[in-house]
Short mmCIF file of C-alpha atoms and ligand atoms in Angstrom, two decimals:
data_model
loop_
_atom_site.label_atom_id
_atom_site.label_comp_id
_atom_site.label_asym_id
_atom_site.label_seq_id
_atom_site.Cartn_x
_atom_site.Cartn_y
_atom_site.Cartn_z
CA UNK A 1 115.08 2.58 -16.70
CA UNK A 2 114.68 1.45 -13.00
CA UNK A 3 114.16 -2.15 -12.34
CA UNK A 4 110.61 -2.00 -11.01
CA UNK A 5 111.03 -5.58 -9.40
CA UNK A 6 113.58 -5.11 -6.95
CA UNK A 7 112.66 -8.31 -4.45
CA UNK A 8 115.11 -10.45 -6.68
CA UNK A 9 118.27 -8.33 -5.23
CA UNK A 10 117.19 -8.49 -1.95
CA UNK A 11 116.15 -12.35 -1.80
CA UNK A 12 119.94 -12.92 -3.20
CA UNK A 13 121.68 -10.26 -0.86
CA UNK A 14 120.28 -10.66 2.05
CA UNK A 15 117.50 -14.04 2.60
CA UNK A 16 116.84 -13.32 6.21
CA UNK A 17 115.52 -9.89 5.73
CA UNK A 18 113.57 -10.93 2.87
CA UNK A 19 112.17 -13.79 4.98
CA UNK A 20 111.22 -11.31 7.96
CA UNK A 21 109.30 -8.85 5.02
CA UNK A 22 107.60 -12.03 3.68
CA UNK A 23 106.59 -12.60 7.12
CA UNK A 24 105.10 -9.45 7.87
CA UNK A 25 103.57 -9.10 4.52
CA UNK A 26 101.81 -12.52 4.95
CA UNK A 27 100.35 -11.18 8.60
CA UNK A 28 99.25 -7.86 7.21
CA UNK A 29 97.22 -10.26 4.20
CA UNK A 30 96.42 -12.83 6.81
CA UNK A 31 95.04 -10.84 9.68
CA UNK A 32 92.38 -8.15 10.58
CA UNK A 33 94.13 -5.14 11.30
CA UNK A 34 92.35 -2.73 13.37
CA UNK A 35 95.14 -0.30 15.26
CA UNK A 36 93.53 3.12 14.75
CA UNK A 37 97.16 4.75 13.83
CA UNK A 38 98.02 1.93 10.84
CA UNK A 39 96.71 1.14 7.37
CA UNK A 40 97.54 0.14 4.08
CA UNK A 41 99.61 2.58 1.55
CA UNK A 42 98.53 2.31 -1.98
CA UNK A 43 100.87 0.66 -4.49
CA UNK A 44 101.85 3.67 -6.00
CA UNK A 45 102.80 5.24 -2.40
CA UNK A 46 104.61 2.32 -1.58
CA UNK A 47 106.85 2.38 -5.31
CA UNK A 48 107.73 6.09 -4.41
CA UNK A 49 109.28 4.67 -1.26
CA UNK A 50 111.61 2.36 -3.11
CA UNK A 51 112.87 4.99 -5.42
CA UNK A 52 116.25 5.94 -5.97
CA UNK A 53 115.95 10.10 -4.31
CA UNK A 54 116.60 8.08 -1.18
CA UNK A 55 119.95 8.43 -2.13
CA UNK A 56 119.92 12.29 -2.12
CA UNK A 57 121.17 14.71 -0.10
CA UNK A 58 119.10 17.69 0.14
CA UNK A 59 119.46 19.46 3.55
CA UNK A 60 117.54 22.91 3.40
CA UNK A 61 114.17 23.97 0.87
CA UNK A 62 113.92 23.82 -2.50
CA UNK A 63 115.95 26.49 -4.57
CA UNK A 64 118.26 26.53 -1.50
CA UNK A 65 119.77 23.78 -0.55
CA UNK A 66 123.57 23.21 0.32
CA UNK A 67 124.02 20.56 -2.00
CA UNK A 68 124.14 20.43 -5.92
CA UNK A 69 122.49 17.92 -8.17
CA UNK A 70 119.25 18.49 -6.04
CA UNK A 71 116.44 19.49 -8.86
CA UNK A 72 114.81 16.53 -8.99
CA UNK A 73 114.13 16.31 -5.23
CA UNK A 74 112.86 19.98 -5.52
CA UNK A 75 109.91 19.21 -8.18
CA UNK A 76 109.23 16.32 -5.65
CA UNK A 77 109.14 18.51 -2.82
CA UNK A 78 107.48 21.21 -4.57
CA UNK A 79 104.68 18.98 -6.04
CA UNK A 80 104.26 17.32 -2.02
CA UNK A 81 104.15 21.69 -0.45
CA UNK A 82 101.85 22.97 -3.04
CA UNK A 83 99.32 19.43 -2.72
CA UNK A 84 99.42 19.89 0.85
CA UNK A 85 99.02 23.49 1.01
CA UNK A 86 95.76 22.90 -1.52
CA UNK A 87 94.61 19.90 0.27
CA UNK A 88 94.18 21.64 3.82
CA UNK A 89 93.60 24.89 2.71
CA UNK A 90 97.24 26.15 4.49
CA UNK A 91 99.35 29.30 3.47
CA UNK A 92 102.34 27.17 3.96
CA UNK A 93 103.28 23.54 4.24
CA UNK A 94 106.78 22.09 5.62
CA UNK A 95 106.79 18.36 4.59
CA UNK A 96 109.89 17.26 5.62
CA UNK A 97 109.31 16.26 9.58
CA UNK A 98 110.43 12.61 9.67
CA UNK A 99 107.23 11.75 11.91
CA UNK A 100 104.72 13.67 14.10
CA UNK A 101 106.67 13.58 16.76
CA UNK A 102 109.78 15.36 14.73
CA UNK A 103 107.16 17.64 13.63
CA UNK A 104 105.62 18.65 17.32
CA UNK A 105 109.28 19.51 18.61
CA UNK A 106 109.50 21.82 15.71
CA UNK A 107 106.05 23.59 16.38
CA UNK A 108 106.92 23.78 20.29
CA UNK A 109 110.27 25.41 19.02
CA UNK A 110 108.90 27.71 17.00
CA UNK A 111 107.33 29.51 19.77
CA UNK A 112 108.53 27.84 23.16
CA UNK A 113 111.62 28.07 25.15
CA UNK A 114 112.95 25.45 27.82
CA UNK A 115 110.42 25.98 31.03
CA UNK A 116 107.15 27.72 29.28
CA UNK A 117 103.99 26.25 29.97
CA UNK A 118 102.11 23.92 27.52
CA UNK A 119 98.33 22.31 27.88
CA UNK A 120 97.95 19.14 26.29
CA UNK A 121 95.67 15.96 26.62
CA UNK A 122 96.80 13.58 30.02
CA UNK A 123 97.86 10.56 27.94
CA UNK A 124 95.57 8.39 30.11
CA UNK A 125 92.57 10.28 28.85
CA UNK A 126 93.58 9.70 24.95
CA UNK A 127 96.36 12.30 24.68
CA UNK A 128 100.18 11.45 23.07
CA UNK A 129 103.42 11.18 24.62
CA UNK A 130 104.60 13.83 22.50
CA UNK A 131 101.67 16.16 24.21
CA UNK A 132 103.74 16.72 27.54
CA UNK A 133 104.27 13.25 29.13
CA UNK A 134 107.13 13.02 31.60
CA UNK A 135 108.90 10.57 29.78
CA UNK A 136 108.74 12.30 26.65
CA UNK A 137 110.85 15.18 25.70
CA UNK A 138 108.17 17.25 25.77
CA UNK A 139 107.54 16.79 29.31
CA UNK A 140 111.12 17.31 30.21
CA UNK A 141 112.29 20.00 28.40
CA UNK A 142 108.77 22.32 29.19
CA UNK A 143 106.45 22.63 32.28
CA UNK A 144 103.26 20.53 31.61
CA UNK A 145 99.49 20.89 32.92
CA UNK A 146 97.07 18.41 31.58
CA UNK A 147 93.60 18.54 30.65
CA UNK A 148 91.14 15.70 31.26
CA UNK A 149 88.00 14.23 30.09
CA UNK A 150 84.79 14.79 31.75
CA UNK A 151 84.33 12.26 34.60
CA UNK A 152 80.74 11.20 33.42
CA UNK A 153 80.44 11.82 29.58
CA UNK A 154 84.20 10.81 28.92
CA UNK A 155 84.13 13.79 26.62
CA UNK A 156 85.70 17.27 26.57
CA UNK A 157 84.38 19.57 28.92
CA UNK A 158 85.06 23.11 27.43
CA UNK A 159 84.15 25.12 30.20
CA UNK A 160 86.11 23.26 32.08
CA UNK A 161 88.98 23.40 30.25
CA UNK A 162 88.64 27.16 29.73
CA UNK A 163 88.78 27.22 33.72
CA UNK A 164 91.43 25.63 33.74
CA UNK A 165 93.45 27.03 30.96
CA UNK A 166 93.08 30.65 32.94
CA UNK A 167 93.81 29.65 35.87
CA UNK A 168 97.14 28.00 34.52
CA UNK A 169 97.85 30.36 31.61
CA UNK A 170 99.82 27.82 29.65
CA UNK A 171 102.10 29.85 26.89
CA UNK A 172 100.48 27.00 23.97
CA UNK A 173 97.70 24.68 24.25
CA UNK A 174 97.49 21.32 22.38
CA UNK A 175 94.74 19.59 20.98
CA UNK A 176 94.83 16.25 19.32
CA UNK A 177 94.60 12.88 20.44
CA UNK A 178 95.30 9.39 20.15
CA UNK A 179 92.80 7.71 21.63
CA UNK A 180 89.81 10.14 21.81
CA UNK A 181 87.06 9.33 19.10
CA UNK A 182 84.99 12.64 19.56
CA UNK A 183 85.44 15.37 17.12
CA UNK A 184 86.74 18.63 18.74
CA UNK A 185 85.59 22.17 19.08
CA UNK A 186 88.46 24.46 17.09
CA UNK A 187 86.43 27.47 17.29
CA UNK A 188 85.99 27.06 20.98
CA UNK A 189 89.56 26.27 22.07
CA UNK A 190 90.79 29.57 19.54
CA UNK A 191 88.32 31.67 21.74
CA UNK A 192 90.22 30.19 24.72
CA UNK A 193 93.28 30.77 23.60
CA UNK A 194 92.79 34.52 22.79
CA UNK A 195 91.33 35.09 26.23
CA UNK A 196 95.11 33.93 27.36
CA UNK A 197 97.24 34.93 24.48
CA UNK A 198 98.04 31.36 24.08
CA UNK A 199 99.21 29.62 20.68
CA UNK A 200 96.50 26.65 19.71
CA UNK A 201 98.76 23.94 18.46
CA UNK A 202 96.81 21.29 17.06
CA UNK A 203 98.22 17.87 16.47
CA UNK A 204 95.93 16.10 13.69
CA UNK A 205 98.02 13.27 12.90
CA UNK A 206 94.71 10.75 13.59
CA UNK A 207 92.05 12.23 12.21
CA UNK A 208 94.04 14.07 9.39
CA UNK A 209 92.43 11.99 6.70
CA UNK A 210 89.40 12.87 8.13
CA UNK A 211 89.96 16.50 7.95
CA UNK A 212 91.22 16.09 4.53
CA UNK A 213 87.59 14.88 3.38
CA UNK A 214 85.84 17.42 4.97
CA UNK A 215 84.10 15.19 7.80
CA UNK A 216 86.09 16.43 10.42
CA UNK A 217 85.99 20.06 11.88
CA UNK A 218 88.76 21.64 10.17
CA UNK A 219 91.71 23.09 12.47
CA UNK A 220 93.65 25.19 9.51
CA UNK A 221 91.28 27.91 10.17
CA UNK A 222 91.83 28.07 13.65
CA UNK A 223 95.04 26.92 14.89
CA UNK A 224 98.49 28.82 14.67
CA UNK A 225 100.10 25.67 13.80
CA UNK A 226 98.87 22.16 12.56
CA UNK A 227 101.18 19.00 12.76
CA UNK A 228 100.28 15.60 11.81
CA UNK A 229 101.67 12.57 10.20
CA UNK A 230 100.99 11.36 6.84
CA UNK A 231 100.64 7.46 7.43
CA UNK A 232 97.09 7.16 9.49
CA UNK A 233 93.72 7.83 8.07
CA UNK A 234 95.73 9.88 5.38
CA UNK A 235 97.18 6.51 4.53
CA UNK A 236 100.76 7.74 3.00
CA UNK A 237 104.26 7.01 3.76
CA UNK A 238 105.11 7.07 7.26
CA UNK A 239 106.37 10.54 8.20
CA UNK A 240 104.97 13.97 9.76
CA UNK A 241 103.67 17.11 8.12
CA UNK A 242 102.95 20.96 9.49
CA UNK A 243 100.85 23.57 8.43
CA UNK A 244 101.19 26.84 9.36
CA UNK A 245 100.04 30.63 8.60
CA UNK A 246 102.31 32.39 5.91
CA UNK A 247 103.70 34.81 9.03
CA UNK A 248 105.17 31.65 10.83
CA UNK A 249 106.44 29.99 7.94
CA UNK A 250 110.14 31.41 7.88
CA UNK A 251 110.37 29.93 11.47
CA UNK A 252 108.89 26.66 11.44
CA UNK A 253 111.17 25.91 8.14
CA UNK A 254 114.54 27.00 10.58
CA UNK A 255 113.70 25.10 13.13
CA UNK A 256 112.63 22.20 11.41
CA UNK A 257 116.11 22.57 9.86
CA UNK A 258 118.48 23.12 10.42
CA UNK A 259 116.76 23.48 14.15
CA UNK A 260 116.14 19.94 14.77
CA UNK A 261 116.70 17.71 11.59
CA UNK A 262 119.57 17.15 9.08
CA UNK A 263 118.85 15.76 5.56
CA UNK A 264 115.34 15.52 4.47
CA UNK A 265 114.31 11.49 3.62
CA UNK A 266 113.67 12.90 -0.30
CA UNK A 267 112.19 9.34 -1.64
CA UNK A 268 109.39 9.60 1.81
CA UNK A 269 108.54 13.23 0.76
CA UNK A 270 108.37 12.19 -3.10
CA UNK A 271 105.59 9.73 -1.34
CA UNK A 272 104.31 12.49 0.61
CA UNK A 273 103.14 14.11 -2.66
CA UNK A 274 101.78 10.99 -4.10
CA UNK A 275 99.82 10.75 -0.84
CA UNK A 276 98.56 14.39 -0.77
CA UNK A 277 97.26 13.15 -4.46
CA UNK A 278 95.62 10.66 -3.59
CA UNK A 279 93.61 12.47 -0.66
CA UNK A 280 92.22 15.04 -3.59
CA UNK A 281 90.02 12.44 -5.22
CA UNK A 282 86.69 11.42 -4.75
CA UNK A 283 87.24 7.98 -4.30
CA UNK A 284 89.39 8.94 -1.25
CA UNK A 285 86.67 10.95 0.44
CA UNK A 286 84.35 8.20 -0.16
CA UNK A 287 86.62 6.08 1.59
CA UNK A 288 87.35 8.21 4.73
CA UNK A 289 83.31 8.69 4.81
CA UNK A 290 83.33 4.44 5.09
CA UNK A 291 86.16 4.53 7.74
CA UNK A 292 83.54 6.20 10.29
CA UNK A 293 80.76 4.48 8.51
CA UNK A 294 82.25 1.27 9.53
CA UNK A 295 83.79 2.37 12.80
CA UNK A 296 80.36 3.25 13.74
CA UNK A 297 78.88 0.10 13.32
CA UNK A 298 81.21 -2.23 14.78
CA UNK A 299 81.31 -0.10 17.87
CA UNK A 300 77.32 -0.64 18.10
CA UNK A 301 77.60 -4.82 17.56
CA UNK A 302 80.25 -4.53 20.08
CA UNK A 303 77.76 -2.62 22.18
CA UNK A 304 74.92 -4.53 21.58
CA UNK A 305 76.49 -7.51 22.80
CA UNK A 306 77.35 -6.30 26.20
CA UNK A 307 80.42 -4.16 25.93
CA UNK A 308 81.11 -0.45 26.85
CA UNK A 309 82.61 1.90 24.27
CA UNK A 310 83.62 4.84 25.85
CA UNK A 311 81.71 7.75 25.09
CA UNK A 312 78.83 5.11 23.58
CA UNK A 313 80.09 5.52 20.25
CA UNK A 314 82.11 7.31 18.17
CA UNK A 315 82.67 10.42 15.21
CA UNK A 316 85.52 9.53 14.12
CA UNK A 317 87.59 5.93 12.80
CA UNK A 318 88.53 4.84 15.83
CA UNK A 319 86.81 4.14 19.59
CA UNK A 320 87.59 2.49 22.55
CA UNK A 321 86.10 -0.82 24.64
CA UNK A 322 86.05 -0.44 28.30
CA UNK A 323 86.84 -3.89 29.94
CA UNK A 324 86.59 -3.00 33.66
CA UNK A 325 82.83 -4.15 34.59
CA UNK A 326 83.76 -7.74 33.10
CA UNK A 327 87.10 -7.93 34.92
CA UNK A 328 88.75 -8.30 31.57
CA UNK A 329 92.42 -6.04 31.11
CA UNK A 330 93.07 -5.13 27.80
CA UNK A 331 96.57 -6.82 27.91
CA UNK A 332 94.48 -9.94 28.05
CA UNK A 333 91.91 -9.10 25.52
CA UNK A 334 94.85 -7.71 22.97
CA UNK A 335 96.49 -11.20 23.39
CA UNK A 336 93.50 -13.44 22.93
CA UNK A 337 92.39 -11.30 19.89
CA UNK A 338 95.44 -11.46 18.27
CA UNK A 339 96.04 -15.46 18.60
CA UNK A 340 92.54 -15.08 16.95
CA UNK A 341 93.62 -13.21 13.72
CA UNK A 342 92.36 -9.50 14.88
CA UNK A 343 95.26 -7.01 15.96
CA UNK A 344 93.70 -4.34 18.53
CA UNK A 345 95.61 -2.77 20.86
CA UNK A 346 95.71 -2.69 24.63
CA UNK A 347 94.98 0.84 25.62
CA UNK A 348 94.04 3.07 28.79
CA UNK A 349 90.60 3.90 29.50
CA UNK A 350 90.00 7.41 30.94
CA UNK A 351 90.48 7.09 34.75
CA UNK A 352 92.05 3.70 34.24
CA UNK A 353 93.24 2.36 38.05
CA UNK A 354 95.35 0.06 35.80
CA UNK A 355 98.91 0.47 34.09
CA UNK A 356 100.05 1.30 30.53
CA UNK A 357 101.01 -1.98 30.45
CA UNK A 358 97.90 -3.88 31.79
CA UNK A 359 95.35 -1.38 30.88
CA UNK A 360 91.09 -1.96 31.11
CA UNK A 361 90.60 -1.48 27.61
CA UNK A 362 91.71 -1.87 24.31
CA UNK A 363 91.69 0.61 21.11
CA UNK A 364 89.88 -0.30 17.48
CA UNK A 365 90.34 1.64 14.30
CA UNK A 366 88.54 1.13 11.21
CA UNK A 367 91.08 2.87 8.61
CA UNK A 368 92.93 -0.55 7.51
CA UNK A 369 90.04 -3.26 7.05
CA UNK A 370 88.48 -0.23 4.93
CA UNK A 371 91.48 -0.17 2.65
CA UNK A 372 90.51 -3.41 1.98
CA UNK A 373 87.28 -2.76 0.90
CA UNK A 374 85.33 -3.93 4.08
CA UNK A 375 82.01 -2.48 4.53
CA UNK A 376 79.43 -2.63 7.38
CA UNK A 377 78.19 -6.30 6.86
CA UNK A 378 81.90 -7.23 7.29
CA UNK A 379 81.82 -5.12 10.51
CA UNK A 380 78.68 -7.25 11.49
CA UNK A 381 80.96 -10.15 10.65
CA UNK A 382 83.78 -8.96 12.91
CA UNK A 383 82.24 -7.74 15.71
CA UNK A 384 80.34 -10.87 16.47
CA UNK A 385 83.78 -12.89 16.26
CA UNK A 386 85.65 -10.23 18.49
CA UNK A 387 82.77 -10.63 20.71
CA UNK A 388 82.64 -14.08 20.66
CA UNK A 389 86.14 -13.93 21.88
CA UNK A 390 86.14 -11.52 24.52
CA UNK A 391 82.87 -13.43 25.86
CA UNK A 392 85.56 -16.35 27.05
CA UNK A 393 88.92 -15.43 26.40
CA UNK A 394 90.42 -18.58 27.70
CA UNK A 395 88.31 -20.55 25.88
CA UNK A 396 91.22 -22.26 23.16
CA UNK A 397 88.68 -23.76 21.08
CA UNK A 398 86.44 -20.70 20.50
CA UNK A 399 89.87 -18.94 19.26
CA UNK A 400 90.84 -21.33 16.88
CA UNK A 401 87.43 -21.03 15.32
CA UNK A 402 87.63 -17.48 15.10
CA UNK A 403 91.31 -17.62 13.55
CA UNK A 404 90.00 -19.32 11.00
CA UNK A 405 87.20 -17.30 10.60
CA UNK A 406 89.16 -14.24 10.73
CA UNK A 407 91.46 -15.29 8.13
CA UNK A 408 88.57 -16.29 5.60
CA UNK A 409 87.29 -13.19 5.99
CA UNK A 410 90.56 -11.29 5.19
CA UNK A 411 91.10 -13.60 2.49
CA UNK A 412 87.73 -12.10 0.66
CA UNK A 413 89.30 -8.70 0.95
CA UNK A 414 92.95 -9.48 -0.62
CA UNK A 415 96.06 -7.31 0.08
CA UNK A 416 98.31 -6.57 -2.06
CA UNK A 417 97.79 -9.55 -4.06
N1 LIG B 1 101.59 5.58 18.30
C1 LIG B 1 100.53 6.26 17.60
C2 LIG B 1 99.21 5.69 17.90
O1 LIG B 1 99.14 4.47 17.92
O2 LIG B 1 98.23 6.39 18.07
C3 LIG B 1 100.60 7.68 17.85
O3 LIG B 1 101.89 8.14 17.60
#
């Protein structure tokens, strides 16, 4: 049937993009890849990408689409619902959002119109764009008051919130994060939003994997609608994901489309379900369990040398190092670790007098190097040489050792090999 080995075509059609994938393939199996919102899709995720439903038109649900020829795409789409409906626990599942973003303008649709007031996350604190900043459609198209962190703990401060939250009376709140490594109080923000009549929107797209092993506190239960993506801890294709009560279902799948999308990306949700599979099994709880095992420990060699994490540590697969007592930015420290085989990225710290784009921190995430089998010794491993960086980032020589000890260490751990 299908040629499984499809490199051949593209080597002869087209060289250069070939070239560019080898390149990137040989930097993702050459370097230490710690961005909290990446990791590495299993084979069989990444062969349902590359399969021929990308060809297929299938605009609307399955059993009613506006196209014929469309029921193959429908077991797929079935198969990825019914898995993600059984994974989460959700009365209904819409699978189709093309990322999280795609899928929080659908949930603000589904109850919001132009002007209402949301409550999300200030993006400086660990929020997302998509979570009301000004630059962001979100922050256009509805009126926005943000939440922050607690001044000393760096944490959420629920009474403070719930102050604030009645005082404002925002129409839906959002929680989620993309920087925040604490886990969050569902039960706590559903009591405030009943005292308001509020919708609690909760955007899940980090710690969804986490959720999905049962390590996280669970939003389902709780929230009137639950986005995420599919591609971070869940470690899928690249795309988004909602989960709603049965009542709201009938909306969210209008707006979604034809509301705000056209044809579905059929071979991405085919991946979706192989994804949602995957996440079932035993093997992939133990993993997510490792993912905070590990992004536990390096955050306490990292603190044991010297450096602030925010918050001192961290639930969940990611945390953040706070730069600003050494003088260090994070644009800085993102640039010398990355000349030194580790790929971190520059991030704000909460009440950062610095720019997006300078920043006194950086972020770490532990979901890819765990895909790879690394375990707390290698954390040991890599937080000494991240250290040992960040000690003297101009120091060329200590870099060039690292890079090679950061590729030998990747090297023990292949990728896709
Ligand atoms: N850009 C993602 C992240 O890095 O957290 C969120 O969309």
């Amino acid at each position: 049937m299908f040629n499984e080995n499809l490199f051949p075509y593209l080597e002869k059609t087209d060289p250069e993009i070939m070239d560019a994938m080898r390149c990137e393939l040989a930097r993702q199996q050459g370097q230490l890849e710690l961005i909290a919102s990446e990791n590495f899709a299993s084979r069989a995720v990444l062969a349902a990408l590359s399969n021929p439903m990308q060809n297929k038109y299938a605009e609307g649900y399955p059993g009613k689409r506006y196209y014929g020829g469309c029921e193959c795409v429908d077991r797929a789409e079935e198969l990825a619902r019914e898995r993600a409906k059984a994974l989460f626990g959700a009365q209904h599942a819409n699978v189709q959002p093309h990322c999280g973003t795609g899928a929080n303008i659908t949930a603000y649709l589904v109850f919001l119109k132009p002007g209402d007031t949301i409550m999300g996350l200030s993006l400086s604190h660990g929020g997302h764009l998509s979570h009301g900043h000004p630059v962001n459609f979100s922050g256009s198209f509805f009126n926005v008051v943000h939440y922050e962190v607690d001044r000393e703990t760096k944490t959420l401060d629920y009474d403070a919130i719930e102050k604030q939250a009645l005082a404002e009376r925002p129409k839906l709140f959002v929680a989620g994060a993309s920087a925040y490594c604490r886990v969050w109080d569902f039960k706590r923000l559903r009591e405030i939003c009943d005292s308001i009549g509020a919708i609690l929107m909760v955007d899940m797209a980090h710690f969804a994997g986490l959720v999905a092993a049962k390590i996280h506190p669970d939003p389902v239960p709780y929230a009137d609608i639950v986005t995420s993506t599919t591609h971070k801890t869940l470690r899928g294709p690249r795309g988004g994901l909602i989960l709603c009560p049965e009542k709201y279902q009938k909306e969210v799948d209008k707006i979604n489309f034809p509301g705000t999308q056209g044809g579905p990306f059929m071979h991405v949700i085919a991946a979706k379900a192989v994804c949602f599979k995957e996440a079932m099994s035993e093997e992939f709880r133990a993993y997510q369990r490792q993912v905070v095992a590990n992004a536990k420990k390096l955050s306490g060699v990292l603190m044991a040398r010297g450096f602030d994490v925010v918050t001192g540590g961290t639930d969940t697969h990611l945390f953040l190092v706070d730069l600003s007592k050494r003088g260090l930015t994070g644009k800085d420290a993102e640039k010398a670790l990355e000349r030194a085989g580790m790929t971190v990225n520059k991030n704000t710290v909460p009440f950062d007098g610095k720019s997006p784009f300078v920043t006194s921190g950086f972020r770490v995430g532990t979901p890819a190097l765990t895909s790879r089998g690394m375990k707390e010794r290698e954390m040991e491993e890599l937080g000494a040489l991240m250290a040992s960086v960040l000690e003297d980032l101009t120091n060329e020589k200590t870099i060039l050792r690292t890079r090679e000890a950061a590729g030998a260490l990747a090297k023990r751990f292949p990728l896709y090999a």
